[in-house]
mmCIF file of C-alpha atoms and ligand atoms in Angstrom:
data_model
loop_
_atom_site.group_PDB
_atom_site.id
_atom_site.type_symbol
_atom_site.label_atom_id
_atom_site.label_comp_id
_atom_site.label_asym_id
_atom_site.label_seq_id
_atom_site.Cartn_x
_atom_site.Cartn_y
_atom_site.Cartn_z
ATOM 1 C CA UNK A 8 -34.210 9.336 18.276
ATOM 2 C CA UNK A 9 -31.319 11.716 17.976
ATOM 3 C CA UNK A 10 -29.168 11.494 21.055
ATOM 4 C CA UNK A 11 -26.790 14.443 21.271
ATOM 5 C CA UNK A 12 -23.275 13.117 21.198
ATOM 6 C CA UNK A 13 -20.910 14.302 23.840
ATOM 7 C CA UNK A 14 -17.553 15.476 22.603
ATOM 8 C CA UNK A 15 -14.669 13.156 23.481
ATOM 9 C CA UNK A 16 -11.252 14.164 22.220
ATOM 10 C CA UNK A 17 -7.813 12.750 22.858
ATOM 11 C CA UNK A 18 -4.100 13.253 22.514
ATOM 12 C CA UNK A 19 -2.143 10.163 21.543
ATOM 13 C CA UNK A 20 1.613 10.713 21.638
ATOM 14 C CA UNK A 21 4.141 8.045 20.701
ATOM 15 C CA UNK A 22 6.835 8.032 23.393
ATOM 16 C CA UNK A 23 9.786 7.745 21.038
ATOM 17 C CA UNK A 24 11.305 10.942 22.390
ATOM 18 C CA UNK A 25 10.472 13.906 24.610
ATOM 19 C CA UNK A 26 7.668 16.302 23.695
ATOM 20 C CA UNK A 27 8.848 18.813 21.095
ATOM 21 C CA UNK A 28 7.191 21.903 19.672
ATOM 22 C CA UNK A 29 5.470 19.931 16.876
ATOM 23 C CA UNK A 30 3.818 17.509 19.269
ATOM 24 C CA UNK A 31 2.886 20.329 21.616
ATOM 25 C CA UNK A 32 1.012 22.027 18.762
ATOM 26 C CA UNK A 33 -1.038 18.850 18.228
ATOM 27 C CA UNK A 34 -1.607 18.489 21.973
ATOM 28 C CA UNK A 35 -2.702 22.102 22.323
ATOM 29 C CA UNK A 36 -5.028 21.959 19.313
ATOM 30 C CA UNK A 37 -6.773 18.820 20.563
ATOM 31 C CA UNK A 38 -7.003 20.213 24.090
ATOM 32 C CA UNK A 39 -8.440 23.571 22.980
ATOM 33 C CA UNK A 40 -10.930 21.988 20.591
ATOM 34 C CA UNK A 41 -12.148 19.617 23.314
ATOM 35 C CA UNK A 42 -12.465 22.304 25.974
ATOM 36 C CA UNK A 43 -14.077 24.788 23.567
ATOM 37 C CA UNK A 44 -16.772 22.138 22.984
ATOM 38 C CA UNK A 45 -17.135 21.481 26.705
ATOM 39 C CA UNK A 46 -15.790 18.025 25.959
ATOM 40 C CA UNK A 47 -13.518 15.503 27.592
ATOM 41 C CA UNK A 48 -9.843 15.307 26.658
ATOM 42 C CA UNK A 49 -8.366 11.836 27.038
ATOM 43 C CA UNK A 50 -4.779 10.670 26.960
ATOM 44 C CA UNK A 51 -3.309 7.636 25.254
ATOM 45 C CA UNK A 52 0.306 6.554 25.113
ATOM 46 C CA UNK A 53 0.892 4.980 21.701
ATOM 47 C CA UNK A 54 3.744 2.644 22.454
ATOM 48 C CA UNK A 55 2.712 -0.236 20.164
ATOM 49 C CA UNK A 56 6.077 -0.005 18.452
ATOM 50 C CA UNK A 57 7.934 -1.283 21.488
ATOM 51 C CA UNK A 58 11.352 -1.089 19.886
ATOM 52 C CA UNK A 59 11.029 2.665 19.326
ATOM 53 C CA UNK A 60 9.233 3.644 22.535
ATOM 54 C CA UNK A 61 10.456 4.054 26.097
ATOM 55 C CA UNK A 62 8.443 4.414 29.283
ATOM 56 C CA UNK A 63 10.824 7.190 30.394
ATOM 57 C CA UNK A 64 9.700 9.222 27.392
ATOM 58 C CA UNK A 65 6.060 8.550 28.207
ATOM 59 C CA UNK A 66 6.575 9.795 31.773
ATOM 60 C CA UNK A 67 8.454 12.780 30.455
ATOM 61 C CA UNK A 68 5.717 13.668 27.939
ATOM 62 C CA UNK A 69 3.001 13.455 30.586
ATOM 63 C CA UNK A 70 5.065 15.546 32.998
ATOM 64 C CA UNK A 71 5.631 18.210 30.349
ATOM 65 C CA UNK A 72 1.929 18.326 29.409
ATOM 66 C CA UNK A 73 1.041 18.781 33.076
ATOM 67 C CA UNK A 74 3.604 21.557 33.420
ATOM 68 C CA UNK A 75 1.975 23.227 30.413
ATOM 69 C CA UNK A 76 -1.409 23.122 32.141
ATOM 70 C CA UNK A 77 -2.764 20.560 29.673
ATOM 71 C CA UNK A 78 -4.643 18.375 32.135
ATOM 72 C CA UNK A 79 -6.394 15.334 30.749
ATOM 73 C CA UNK A 80 -9.482 13.520 31.988
ATOM 74 C CA UNK A 81 -9.570 9.977 33.311
ATOM 75 C CA UNK A 82 -6.861 7.361 33.277
ATOM 76 C CA UNK A 83 -4.155 7.199 30.640
ATOM 77 C CA UNK A 84 -4.649 4.396 28.140
ATOM 78 C CA UNK A 85 -1.412 2.594 27.263
ATOM 79 C CA UNK A 86 -1.240 0.635 24.020
ATOM 80 C CA UNK A 87 1.358 -1.879 25.199
ATOM 81 C CA UNK A 88 -1.297 -3.104 27.654
ATOM 82 C CA UNK A 89 -3.997 -3.478 25.026
ATOM 83 C CA UNK A 90 -2.833 -6.493 23.026
ATOM 84 C CA UNK A 91 -5.877 -8.581 23.888
ATOM 85 C CA UNK A 92 -8.169 -5.942 22.385
ATOM 86 C CA UNK A 93 -6.078 -5.793 19.200
ATOM 87 C CA UNK A 94 -5.983 -9.590 19.006
ATOM 88 C CA UNK A 95 -9.790 -9.669 19.273
ATOM 89 C CA UNK A 96 -10.193 -7.112 16.499
ATOM 90 C CA UNK A 97 -7.822 -9.087 14.290
ATOM 91 C CA UNK A 98 -9.739 -12.285 15.047
ATOM 92 C CA UNK A 99 -12.999 -10.617 14.026
ATOM 93 C CA UNK A 100 -11.514 -9.588 10.683
ATOM 94 C CA UNK A 101 -9.933 -12.994 10.114
ATOM 95 C CA UNK A 102 -13.178 -14.769 10.866
ATOM 96 C CA UNK A 103 -14.782 -13.094 7.861
ATOM 97 C CA UNK A 104 -11.734 -13.780 5.671
ATOM 98 C CA UNK A 105 -10.586 -10.187 5.494
ATOM 99 C CA UNK A 106 -7.006 -10.927 6.505
ATOM 100 C CA UNK A 107 -4.164 -13.001 5.148
ATOM 101 C CA UNK A 108 -0.586 -13.816 5.994
ATOM 102 C CA UNK A 109 2.169 -12.218 3.938
ATOM 103 C CA UNK A 110 5.738 -13.462 3.620
ATOM 104 C CA UNK A 111 6.979 -10.777 1.237
ATOM 105 C CA UNK A 112 10.164 -9.019 2.219
ATOM 106 C CA UNK A 113 10.557 -5.281 1.966
ATOM 107 C CA UNK A 114 12.833 -5.895 -0.994
ATOM 108 C CA UNK A 115 10.220 -7.953 -2.813
ATOM 109 C CA UNK A 116 7.660 -5.164 -2.511
ATOM 110 C CA UNK A 117 10.131 -2.400 -3.348
ATOM 111 C CA UNK A 118 9.734 -2.648 -7.143
ATOM 112 C CA UNK A 119 5.944 -2.216 -7.019
ATOM 113 C CA UNK A 120 4.364 0.953 -8.321
ATOM 114 C CA UNK A 121 4.714 3.914 -6.008
ATOM 115 C CA UNK A 122 1.609 4.982 -4.114
ATOM 116 C CA UNK A 123 1.017 7.852 -1.736
ATOM 117 C CA UNK A 124 3.117 6.186 0.922
ATOM 118 C CA UNK A 125 5.819 4.206 -0.812
ATOM 119 C CA UNK A 126 5.343 1.048 -2.876
ATOM 120 C CA UNK A 127 1.762 -0.174 -3.256
ATOM 121 C CA UNK A 128 1.465 -3.724 -1.971
ATOM 122 C CA UNK A 129 0.529 -5.723 -5.108
ATOM 123 C CA UNK A 130 -1.404 -8.431 -3.299
ATOM 124 C CA UNK A 131 1.152 -11.147 -3.969
ATOM 125 C CA UNK A 132 0.138 -13.297 -0.986
ATOM 126 C CA UNK A 133 -3.613 -12.685 -1.167
ATOM 127 C CA UNK A 134 -4.599 -16.120 -2.354
ATOM 128 C CA UNK A 135 -1.761 -18.164 -0.900
ATOM 129 C CA UNK A 136 -3.540 -18.916 2.402
ATOM 130 C CA UNK A 137 -0.360 -19.205 4.428
ATOM 131 C CA UNK A 138 -0.270 -19.688 8.192
ATOM 132 C CA UNK A 139 -0.472 -16.529 10.288
ATOM 133 C CA UNK A 140 2.227 -17.619 12.693
ATOM 134 C CA UNK A 141 5.476 -15.648 12.306
ATOM 135 C CA UNK A 142 4.164 -13.827 9.259
ATOM 136 C CA UNK A 143 2.868 -10.308 8.765
ATOM 137 C CA UNK A 144 -0.931 -10.073 8.574
ATOM 138 C CA UNK A 145 -2.524 -7.805 5.999
ATOM 139 C CA UNK A 146 -6.110 -6.679 5.656
ATOM 140 C CA UNK A 147 -7.871 -7.148 2.348
ATOM 141 C CA UNK A 148 -8.739 -3.792 0.772
ATOM 142 C CA UNK A 149 -10.855 -2.710 -2.164
ATOM 143 C CA UNK A 150 -11.097 0.262 -4.469
ATOM 144 C CA UNK A 151 -14.243 1.838 -3.132
ATOM 145 C CA UNK A 152 -13.752 5.533 -2.575
ATOM 146 C CA UNK A 153 -13.311 6.351 1.117
ATOM 147 C CA UNK A 154 -14.367 9.921 1.738
ATOM 148 C CA UNK A 155 -14.243 12.151 4.733
ATOM 149 C CA UNK A 156 -14.428 15.810 5.480
ATOM 150 C CA UNK A 157 -11.587 17.323 7.415
ATOM 151 C CA UNK A 158 -12.370 20.370 9.509
ATOM 152 C CA UNK A 159 -9.227 22.169 8.293
ATOM 153 C CA UNK A 160 -7.657 20.294 5.389
ATOM 154 C CA UNK A 161 -8.848 19.427 1.908
ATOM 155 C CA UNK A 162 -9.145 21.853 -0.929
ATOM 156 C CA UNK A 163 -11.247 24.666 0.365
ATOM 157 C CA UNK A 164 -11.693 22.664 3.561
ATOM 158 C CA UNK A 165 -13.734 20.086 1.824
ATOM 159 C CA UNK A 166 -13.801 16.447 1.143
ATOM 160 C CA UNK A 167 -10.762 14.209 1.098
ATOM 161 C CA UNK A 168 -10.887 10.863 -0.605
ATOM 162 C CA UNK A 169 -8.716 7.856 -1.190
ATOM 163 C CA UNK A 170 -8.982 4.475 -2.900
ATOM 164 C CA UNK A 171 -7.035 2.259 -0.567
ATOM 165 C CA UNK A 172 -6.343 -0.664 -2.867
ATOM 166 C CA UNK A 173 -4.818 1.463 -5.605
ATOM 167 C CA UNK A 174 -3.273 4.166 -3.397
ATOM 168 C CA UNK A 175 -1.834 1.952 -0.646
ATOM 169 C CA UNK A 176 -2.692 -1.711 -1.236
ATOM 170 C CA UNK A 177 -3.631 -4.300 1.377
ATOM 171 C CA UNK A 178 -1.895 -2.983 4.479
ATOM 172 C CA UNK A 179 -0.246 -4.645 7.446
ATOM 173 C CA UNK A 180 -2.262 -4.780 10.663
ATOM 174 C CA UNK A 181 0.054 -7.104 12.548
ATOM 175 C CA UNK A 182 3.747 -7.161 11.906
ATOM 176 C CA UNK A 183 5.901 -10.209 11.373
ATOM 177 C CA UNK A 184 7.536 -9.561 14.770
ATOM 178 C CA UNK A 185 4.127 -9.904 16.442
ATOM 179 C CA UNK A 186 3.578 -6.209 17.138
ATOM 180 C CA UNK A 187 0.293 -4.697 16.030
ATOM 181 C CA UNK A 188 0.366 -1.915 13.493
ATOM 182 C CA UNK A 189 -0.510 1.643 14.432
ATOM 183 C CA UNK A 190 -3.470 1.693 11.997
ATOM 184 C CA UNK A 191 -5.272 -1.108 13.812
ATOM 185 C CA UNK A 192 -4.338 -0.012 17.335
ATOM 186 C CA UNK A 193 -5.501 3.562 16.815
ATOM 187 C CA UNK A 194 -8.898 2.459 15.482
ATOM 188 C CA UNK A 195 -9.519 -0.065 18.263
ATOM 189 C CA UNK A 196 -8.473 2.445 20.918
ATOM 190 C CA UNK A 197 -10.380 5.431 19.563
ATOM 191 C CA UNK A 198 -13.486 3.232 19.618
ATOM 192 C CA UNK A 199 -12.732 1.902 23.118
ATOM 193 C CA UNK A 200 -12.270 5.439 24.447
ATOM 194 C CA UNK A 201 -15.432 6.618 22.697
ATOM 195 C CA UNK A 202 -13.523 9.298 20.803
ATOM 196 C CA UNK A 203 -15.838 11.512 18.759
ATOM 197 C CA UNK A 204 -13.275 14.047 17.524
ATOM 198 C CA UNK A 205 -9.739 13.334 16.380
ATOM 199 C CA UNK A 206 -7.457 16.365 16.291
ATOM 200 C CA UNK A 207 -3.862 15.591 15.277
ATOM 201 C CA UNK A 208 -0.999 16.454 12.943
ATOM 202 C CA UNK A 209 -1.564 16.427 9.190
ATOM 203 C CA UNK A 210 1.222 13.878 8.733
ATOM 204 C CA UNK A 211 -1.573 11.401 9.529
ATOM 205 C CA UNK A 212 -3.994 12.724 6.925
ATOM 206 C CA UNK A 213 -3.059 9.936 4.508
ATOM 207 C CA UNK A 214 -3.650 7.328 7.229
ATOM 208 C CA UNK A 215 -7.189 8.481 7.867
ATOM 209 C CA UNK A 216 -8.818 6.572 5.000
ATOM 210 C CA UNK A 217 -7.229 3.328 6.217
ATOM 211 C CA UNK A 218 -8.545 4.011 9.692
ATOM 212 C CA UNK A 219 -12.033 4.761 8.399
ATOM 213 C CA UNK A 220 -11.937 1.528 6.388
ATOM 214 C CA UNK A 221 -11.039 -0.464 9.517
ATOM 215 C CA UNK A 222 -13.790 1.344 11.461
ATOM 216 C CA UNK A 223 -16.262 0.284 8.795
ATOM 217 C CA UNK A 224 -15.111 -3.340 8.882
ATOM 218 C CA UNK A 225 -15.243 -3.457 12.673
ATOM 219 C CA UNK A 226 -18.554 -1.596 12.934
ATOM 220 C CA UNK A 227 -17.143 1.398 14.801
ATOM 221 C CA UNK A 228 -18.430 4.947 14.590
ATOM 222 C CA UNK A 229 -16.313 7.325 12.526
ATOM 223 C CA UNK A 230 -15.096 10.308 14.525
ATOM 224 C CA UNK A 231 -14.761 13.770 13.032
ATOM 225 C CA UNK A 232 -11.295 14.721 11.881
ATOM 226 C CA UNK A 233 -9.255 17.870 12.202
ATOM 227 C CA UNK A 234 -5.678 17.724 10.954
ATOM 228 C CA UNK A 235 -3.513 20.657 11.952
ATOM 229 C CA UNK A 236 -0.346 21.534 10.017
ATOM 230 C CA UNK A 237 2.788 19.744 11.121
ATOM 231 C CA UNK A 238 5.645 21.931 12.189
ATOM 232 C CA UNK A 239 8.735 21.897 10.016
ATOM 233 C CA UNK A 240 12.202 23.230 10.700
ATOM 234 C CA UNK A 241 14.027 25.684 8.462
ATOM 235 C CA UNK A 242 15.057 22.826 6.178
ATOM 236 C CA UNK A 243 11.386 21.911 5.670
ATOM 237 C CA UNK A 244 11.651 18.670 7.669
ATOM 238 C CA UNK A 245 8.958 17.645 10.132
ATOM 239 C CA UNK A 246 10.094 18.212 13.701
ATOM 240 C CA UNK A 247 10.709 14.812 15.202
ATOM 241 C CA UNK A 248 13.219 12.871 17.177
ATOM 242 C CA UNK A 249 14.869 11.974 13.860
ATOM 243 C CA UNK A 250 15.378 15.629 12.928
ATOM 244 C CA UNK A 251 16.675 16.251 16.450
ATOM 245 C CA UNK A 252 13.880 18.617 17.419
ATOM 246 C CA UNK A 253 14.750 20.148 20.772
ATOM 247 C CA UNK A 254 12.586 19.122 23.711
ATOM 248 C CA UNK A 255 10.525 21.841 25.364
ATOM 249 C CA UNK A 256 10.677 22.663 29.037
ATOM 250 C CA UNK A 257 8.193 23.929 31.558
ATOM 251 C CA UNK A 258 10.262 27.064 32.111
ATOM 252 C CA UNK A 259 9.257 28.367 28.670
ATOM 253 C CA UNK A 260 5.585 27.364 28.861
ATOM 254 C CA UNK A 261 4.181 30.842 28.299
ATOM 255 C CA UNK A 262 6.399 31.602 25.300
ATOM 256 C CA UNK A 263 5.915 28.172 23.775
ATOM 257 C CA UNK A 264 2.112 28.264 24.136
ATOM 258 C CA UNK A 265 2.056 31.724 22.589
ATOM 259 C CA UNK A 266 4.144 30.464 19.647
ATOM 260 C CA UNK A 267 1.902 27.397 19.254
ATOM 261 C CA UNK A 268 -1.231 29.598 19.215
ATOM 262 C CA UNK A 269 0.354 31.796 16.569
ATOM 263 C CA UNK A 270 1.254 28.702 14.534
ATOM 264 C CA UNK A 271 -2.395 27.604 14.719
ATOM 265 C CA UNK A 272 -3.578 31.018 13.503
ATOM 266 C CA UNK A 273 -5.182 31.794 16.853
ATOM 267 C CA UNK A 274 -5.451 35.163 18.547
ATOM 268 C CA UNK A 275 -2.686 36.121 20.921
ATOM 269 C CA UNK A 276 -3.657 35.779 24.552
ATOM 270 C CA UNK A 277 -0.951 38.110 25.788
ATOM 271 C CA UNK A 278 2.220 36.360 26.797
ATOM 272 C CA UNK A 279 2.276 38.019 30.182
ATOM 273 C CA UNK A 280 -0.556 35.982 31.577
ATOM 274 C CA UNK A 281 -0.146 32.821 33.623
ATOM 275 C CA UNK A 282 -0.265 29.530 31.737
ATOM 276 C CA UNK A 283 -3.718 28.782 33.150
ATOM 277 C CA UNK A 284 -4.913 32.251 32.167
ATOM 278 C CA UNK A 285 -3.555 31.861 28.648
ATOM 279 C CA UNK A 286 -5.229 28.500 28.166
ATOM 280 C CA UNK A 287 -8.556 29.795 29.441
ATOM 281 C CA UNK A 288 -8.380 32.714 26.997
ATOM 282 C CA UNK A 289 -7.292 30.421 24.161
ATOM 283 C CA UNK A 290 -10.276 28.122 24.788
ATOM 284 C CA UNK A 291 -12.588 31.118 24.597
ATOM 285 C CA UNK A 292 -10.944 32.434 21.407
ATOM 286 C CA UNK A 293 -10.581 29.033 19.711
ATOM 287 C CA UNK A 294 -11.355 29.284 16.019
ATOM 288 C CA UNK A 295 -10.957 26.275 13.756
ATOM 289 C CA UNK A 296 -11.495 28.439 10.660
ATOM 290 C CA UNK A 297 -8.308 30.344 11.500
ATOM 291 C CA UNK A 298 -6.108 27.232 11.389
ATOM 292 C CA UNK A 299 -4.029 27.257 8.178
ATOM 293 C CA UNK A 300 -5.407 24.516 5.919
ATOM 294 C CA UNK A 301 -1.983 23.264 4.916
ATOM 295 C CA UNK A 302 -0.221 20.025 5.684
ATOM 296 C CA UNK A 303 2.936 21.579 7.007
ATOM 297 C CA UNK A 304 4.346 24.915 7.861
ATOM 298 C CA UNK A 305 7.552 26.327 9.343
ATOM 299 C CA UNK A 306 7.537 27.894 12.789
ATOM 300 C CA UNK A 307 6.283 31.460 12.351
HETATM 301 N N1 LIG B 27 0.822 8.357 17.975
HETATM 302 C C1 LIG B 27 0.742 9.173 16.806
HETATM 303 C C2 LIG B 27 1.892 10.154 16.775
HETATM 304 O O1 LIG B 27 2.450 10.481 17.806
HETATM 305 C C3 LIG B 27 -0.545 9.971 16.749
HETATM 306 C C4 LIG B 27 -1.687 9.109 16.425
HETATM 307 C C5 LIG B 27 -3.013 9.843 16.305
HETATM 308 O O2 LIG B 27 -3.168 10.951 16.835
HETATM 309 O O3 LIG B 27 -3.896 9.249 15.711
HETATM 310 O O4 LIG B 27 2.261 10.592 15.711
HETATM 311 ZN ZN1 ZN B 28 3.104 -10.858 0.536
#
């Protein structure tokens, strides 16, 4: 029987700084795509990296989203409260011998061949069977091609593929300091929230294969993916806290939403409308095919 799947989308900001234009673009895209499908739009605070995240930033992000009329459904999921779920997922992988402890330092891995995201982990600790305690935990990978179709990216908006073992290597799912890695947390949480459609910045395009691999190992359903271009500044750097991207305020909501729609290739809704009016029009006009299929782009 074919049960029609309800659309469940989400926005998953990391509270390492206030909301900036780049994160607003991702928020808006996921919101519009969810609402245009008559779907739910859930919220998740991705504060697994406790050293980099602050609850003040989380509050600030949620306040800004509300001021921008981006109202989410249900309760906010918070990753720092989800350790038991991550621990269970890790235990499931360990039980079938898909994980191992790694004692390699950054320096020891640094001379390995370069992959798509820095040095490829060469599997040094794979067969050493060291104790998990106080060590990083990696997941065993293989070279099977992981393929997925992105709704905006990929040459000609087609298939994207990656061989994890040779492009990335066995990757860390729990860090030496005991914190879980983003890749594991995001997969466990997307499954727990029943997310069917992931819409986010294209800086995460290269992470998607790793997430699909973990979904496969854990028996989770693969959502559909839409990666929108990340916003760069004039120097071509991704807007982030590190590049000192200015925060955005409620006072400029109309102008900022208009600029974000333009960035996403969407029709103008007329900047004179109210925020609510603009969003309603943008939902109606939402066109995924108009989103530039590039990884990054400067503010228009
Ligand atoms: N927390 C991630 C970020 O802010 C987004 C993760 C995701 O959307 O999968 O970059
Ligand atoms: Zn190692």
